[in-house]
Amino acid sequence: MLLTQQHSTILKAVEQFQQIEKYQGVMPRKHACLFRDEDVSDLVDQGLLDWAKFTFDCGKELKGLRLTVKGQRLLDQQLRNAEMPAQITGTELAYEHLLILEDLHHFCRMPRYRRMMPEKKARHYNPTDFEDLLHRGYILKVRLKADGEQTFKGYVISTKGEHALAEARQAIQ
């Protein structure tokens, strides 16, 4: 089964949401709106993605895209078959980018900050470097609503960012 570049992008984006516990492994509908409806429906028709809907006790509903087993196998197969060019590895990141990713990684392990870097802490970094990582998919924005009305905004490191950080650590050793 041949996928277009847009199809692969959608599948990879949905796969990155599997790691975020808040979304229960589902890419929310509001994020799916970034992609063309025709491309998303093609992937659903092929059985690579499913629409999932969660209903919580409080009445909140979460609807979004979930990667199927068939879709995960296809992504794994593409990853194995494709040779990783040097541009995709962590070597393309500047030293400042790696420092930001390292700090984000530590914030994501701290329960005190709800396992994310708060927006206030992110302001201490160079805005162009931070935005660059955000737009390239190394960092994800997170908005948590806790204790009823209190909202927390921040950032977490994506799977792509974790892989780049791990590759940079291996290159040093």
mmCIF file of C-alpha atoms in Angstrom:
data_model
loop_
_atom_site.group_PDB
_atom_site.id
_atom_site.type_symbol
_atom_site.label_atom_id
_atom_site.label_comp_id
_atom_site.label_asym_id
_atom_site.label_seq_id
_atom_site.Cartn_x
_atom_site.Cartn_y
_atom_site.Cartn_z
ATOM 1 C CA MET A 1 0.000 0.000 0.000
ATOM 2 C CA LEU A 2 1.533 3.271 -1.125
ATOM 3 C CA LEU A 3 0.928 6.370 0.922
ATOM 4 C CA THR A 4 1.306 9.943 -0.163
ATOM 5 C CA GLN A 5 3.493 12.321 1.788
ATOM 6 C CA GLN A 6 0.379 13.889 3.326
ATOM 7 C CA HIS A 7 -0.914 10.469 4.446
ATOM 8 C CA SER A 8 2.414 9.668 6.082
ATOM 9 C CA THR A 9 2.415 13.036 7.841
ATOM 10 C CA ILE A 10 -1.060 12.402 9.247
ATOM 11 C CA LEU A 11 -0.141 8.919 10.465
ATOM 12 C CA LYS A 12 3.020 10.186 12.161
ATOM 13 C CA ALA A 13 1.101 13.021 13.829
ATOM 14 C CA VAL A 14 -1.507 10.601 15.196
ATOM 15 C CA GLU A 15 1.261 8.300 16.401
ATOM 16 C CA GLN A 16 2.853 11.098 18.433
ATOM 17 C CA PHE A 17 -0.386 11.557 20.385
ATOM 18 C CA GLN A 18 -0.234 7.931 21.573
ATOM 19 C CA GLN A 19 2.308 8.966 24.203
ATOM 20 C CA ILE A 20 0.155 11.712 25.744
ATOM 21 C CA GLU A 21 -1.884 10.194 28.558
ATOM 22 C CA LYS A 22 -4.225 13.155 28.724
ATOM 23 C CA TYR A 23 -5.584 12.333 25.272
ATOM 24 C CA GLN A 24 -5.807 8.574 25.901
ATOM 25 C CA GLY A 25 -3.690 7.900 22.807
ATOM 26 C CA VAL A 26 -6.070 9.834 20.555
ATOM 27 C CA MET A 27 -5.306 12.859 18.401
ATOM 28 C CA PRO A 28 -8.188 15.235 19.221
ATOM 29 C CA ARG A 29 -10.542 16.353 16.481
ATOM 30 C CA LYS A 30 -9.371 19.963 16.812
ATOM 31 C CA HIS A 31 -5.858 18.859 15.805
ATOM 32 C CA ALA A 32 -7.194 16.666 13.017
ATOM 33 C CA CYS A 33 -8.766 19.769 11.481
ATOM 34 C CA LEU A 34 -5.276 20.832 10.424
ATOM 35 C CA PHE A 35 -5.347 18.154 7.725
ATOM 36 C CA ARG A 36 -7.578 17.864 4.675
ATOM 37 C CA ASP A 37 -10.785 15.911 5.278
ATOM 38 C CA GLU A 38 -10.241 13.854 2.118
ATOM 39 C CA ASP A 39 -6.836 12.618 3.298
ATOM 40 C CA VAL A 40 -8.151 11.707 6.746
ATOM 41 C CA SER A 41 -11.167 9.890 5.311
ATOM 42 C CA ASP A 42 -8.877 7.971 2.913
ATOM 43 C CA LEU A 43 -6.864 6.696 5.862
ATOM 44 C CA VAL A 44 -10.012 5.784 7.790
ATOM 45 C CA ASP A 45 -11.390 3.945 4.748
ATOM 46 C CA GLN A 46 -8.133 2.014 4.358
ATOM 47 C CA GLY A 47 -8.364 0.917 7.996
ATOM 48 C CA LEU A 48 -5.210 2.734 9.124
ATOM 49 C CA LEU A 49 -7.046 5.170 11.416
ATOM 50 C CA ASP A 50 -10.241 4.995 13.461
ATOM 51 C CA TRP A 51 -12.437 7.710 14.909
ATOM 52 C CA ALA A 52 -12.572 7.211 18.666
ATOM 53 C CA LYS A 53 -14.905 8.836 21.163
ATOM 54 C CA PHE A 54 -14.368 8.782 24.916
ATOM 55 C CA THR A 55 -16.970 9.877 27.433
ATOM 56 C CA PHE A 56 -15.789 10.653 30.943
ATOM 57 C CA ASP A 57 -17.807 10.533 34.187
ATOM 58 C CA CYS A 58 -18.070 14.311 34.301
ATOM 59 C CA GLY A 59 -19.784 14.349 30.904
ATOM 60 C CA LYS A 60 -16.782 15.501 28.903
ATOM 61 C CA GLU A 61 -16.319 13.841 25.550
ATOM 62 C CA LEU A 62 -13.105 13.385 23.605
ATOM 63 C CA LYS A 63 -13.385 12.589 19.933
ATOM 64 C CA GLY A 64 -10.386 12.072 17.739
ATOM 65 C CA LEU A 65 -8.270 9.848 15.556
ATOM 66 C CA ARG A 66 -6.610 6.692 16.821
ATOM 67 C CA LEU A 67 -4.007 4.639 15.003
ATOM 68 C CA THR A 68 -5.108 1.067 14.256
ATOM 69 C CA VAL A 69 -2.865 -1.978 14.492
ATOM 70 C CA LYS A 70 -2.675 -2.031 10.698
ATOM 71 C CA GLY A 71 -1.606 1.615 10.664
ATOM 72 C CA GLN A 72 1.040 1.029 13.335
ATOM 73 C CA ARG A 73 2.470 -1.906 11.363
ATOM 74 C CA LEU A 74 2.616 0.196 8.215
ATOM 75 C CA LEU A 75 4.449 3.002 10.047
ATOM 76 C CA ASP A 76 6.901 0.524 11.591
ATOM 77 C CA GLN A 77 7.511 -1.020 8.177
ATOM 78 C CA GLN A 78 8.150 2.378 6.610
ATOM 79 C CA LEU A 79 10.544 3.253 9.406
ATOM 80 C CA ARG A 80 12.471 0.003 8.936
ATOM 81 C CA ASN A 81 12.605 0.323 5.146
ATOM 82 C CA ALA A 82 13.566 3.973 5.072
ATOM 83 C CA GLU A 83 17.140 4.859 5.783
ATOM 84 C CA MET A 84 17.359 7.692 8.268
ATOM 85 C CA PRO A 85 19.115 10.588 6.522
ATOM 86 C CA ALA A 86 21.422 12.809 8.534
ATOM 87 C CA GLN A 87 18.931 15.687 8.438
ATOM 88 C CA ILE A 88 16.386 13.786 10.522
ATOM 89 C CA THR A 89 18.752 12.753 13.289
ATOM 90 C CA GLY A 90 19.589 14.877 16.285
ATOM 91 C CA THR A 91 22.731 16.186 14.587
ATOM 92 C CA GLU A 92 20.702 18.850 12.797
ATOM 93 C CA LEU A 93 19.886 20.534 16.074
ATOM 94 C CA ALA A 94 22.014 23.319 17.437
ATOM 95 C CA TYR A 95 23.495 23.141 20.908
ATOM 96 C CA GLU A 96 20.901 25.636 22.198
ATOM 97 C CA HIS A 97 18.097 23.430 20.873
ATOM 98 C CA LEU A 98 19.508 20.416 22.661
ATOM 99 C CA LEU A 99 19.697 22.379 25.922
ATOM 100 C CA ILE A 100 16.029 23.325 25.617
ATOM 101 C CA LEU A 101 15.064 19.706 24.887
ATOM 102 C CA GLU A 102 17.104 18.508 27.862
ATOM 103 C CA ASP A 103 15.336 20.951 30.176
ATOM 104 C CA LEU A 104 11.941 19.984 28.748
ATOM 105 C CA HIS A 105 12.750 16.333 29.308
ATOM 106 C CA HIS A 106 13.423 17.008 32.988
ATOM 107 C CA PHE A 107 10.282 19.120 33.411
ATOM 108 C CA CYS A 108 8.207 16.301 31.895
ATOM 109 C CA ARG A 109 9.355 14.036 34.716
ATOM 110 C CA MET A 110 8.404 16.441 37.545
ATOM 111 C CA PRO A 111 4.982 15.963 39.127
ATOM 112 C CA ARG A 112 5.313 19.423 40.685
ATOM 113 C CA TYR A 113 4.802 21.041 37.274
ATOM 114 C CA ARG A 114 2.205 18.475 36.151
ATOM 115 C CA ARG A 115 4.819 16.828 33.930
ATOM 116 C CA MET A 116 5.144 19.815 31.618
ATOM 117 C CA MET A 117 7.197 22.996 31.336
ATOM 118 C CA PRO A 118 4.969 25.934 32.325
ATOM 119 C CA GLU A 119 4.705 28.844 29.888
ATOM 120 C CA LYS A 120 6.326 31.132 32.452
ATOM 121 C CA LYS A 121 9.450 28.955 32.563
ATOM 122 C CA ALA A 122 9.569 28.716 28.753
ATOM 123 C CA ARG A 123 9.826 32.505 28.468
ATOM 124 C CA HIS A 124 13.395 32.334 29.783
ATOM 125 C CA TYR A 125 14.611 30.743 26.552
ATOM 126 C CA ASN A 126 15.370 32.438 23.274
ATOM 127 C CA PRO A 127 11.927 32.749 21.611
ATOM 128 C CA THR A 128 13.229 31.995 18.117
ATOM 129 C CA ASP A 129 14.907 28.760 19.219
ATOM 130 C CA PHE A 130 11.836 27.681 21.175
ATOM 131 C CA GLU A 131 9.443 28.479 18.308
ATOM 132 C CA ASP A 132 11.728 26.665 15.877
ATOM 133 C CA LEU A 133 11.537 23.487 17.963
ATOM 134 C CA LEU A 134 7.789 23.908 18.303
ATOM 135 C CA HIS A 135 7.195 24.297 14.566
ATOM 136 C CA ARG A 136 9.488 21.410 13.685
ATOM 137 C CA GLY A 137 7.613 19.015 15.976
ATOM 138 C CA TYR A 138 10.186 18.521 18.734
ATOM 139 C CA ILE A 139 7.923 20.231 21.291
ATOM 140 C CA LEU A 140 4.153 20.015 21.792
ATOM 141 C CA LYS A 141 1.907 22.614 23.410
ATOM 142 C CA VAL A 142 -0.235 21.346 26.267
ATOM 143 C CA ARG A 143 -3.217 22.882 27.990
ATOM 144 C CA LEU A 144 -4.449 21.150 31.120
ATOM 145 C CA LYS A 145 -7.658 21.881 32.937
ATOM 146 C CA ALA A 146 -7.422 20.736 36.522
ATOM 147 C CA ASP A 147 -9.484 21.185 39.655
ATOM 148 C CA GLY A 148 -12.538 22.362 37.775
ATOM 149 C CA GLU A 149 -11.683 25.830 36.541
ATOM 150 C CA GLN A 150 -7.907 26.110 36.835
ATOM 151 C CA THR A 151 -6.090 25.938 33.491
ATOM 152 C CA PHE A 152 -2.379 25.264 33.056
ATOM 153 C CA LYS A 153 -0.535 25.978 29.830
ATOM 154 C CA GLY A 154 2.857 24.633 28.970
ATOM 155 C CA TYR A 155 4.994 22.448 26.755
ATOM 156 C CA VAL A 156 6.079 18.803 26.627
ATOM 157 C CA ILE A 157 8.756 17.087 24.620
ATOM 158 C CA SER A 158 7.431 15.031 21.707
ATOM 159 C CA THR A 159 8.541 11.553 20.715
ATOM 160 C CA LYS A 160 10.578 13.107 17.925
ATOM 161 C CA GLY A 161 12.303 15.341 20.471
ATOM 162 C CA GLU A 162 13.057 12.410 22.754
ATOM 163 C CA HIS A 163 14.607 10.477 19.870
ATOM 164 C CA ALA A 164 16.739 13.467 18.845
ATOM 165 C CA LEU A 165 17.881 13.910 22.439
ATOM 166 C CA ALA A 166 18.761 10.220 22.765
ATOM 167 C CA GLU A 167 20.737 10.321 19.506
ATOM 168 C CA ALA A 168 22.637 13.389 20.670
ATOM 169 C CA ARG A 169 23.478 11.636 23.956
ATOM 170 C CA GLN A 170 24.751 8.585 22.066
ATOM 171 C CA ALA A 171 26.865 10.762 19.782
ATOM 172 C CA ILE A 172 28.572 12.290 22.835
ATOM 173 C CA GLN A 173 29.429 8.897 24.332
#
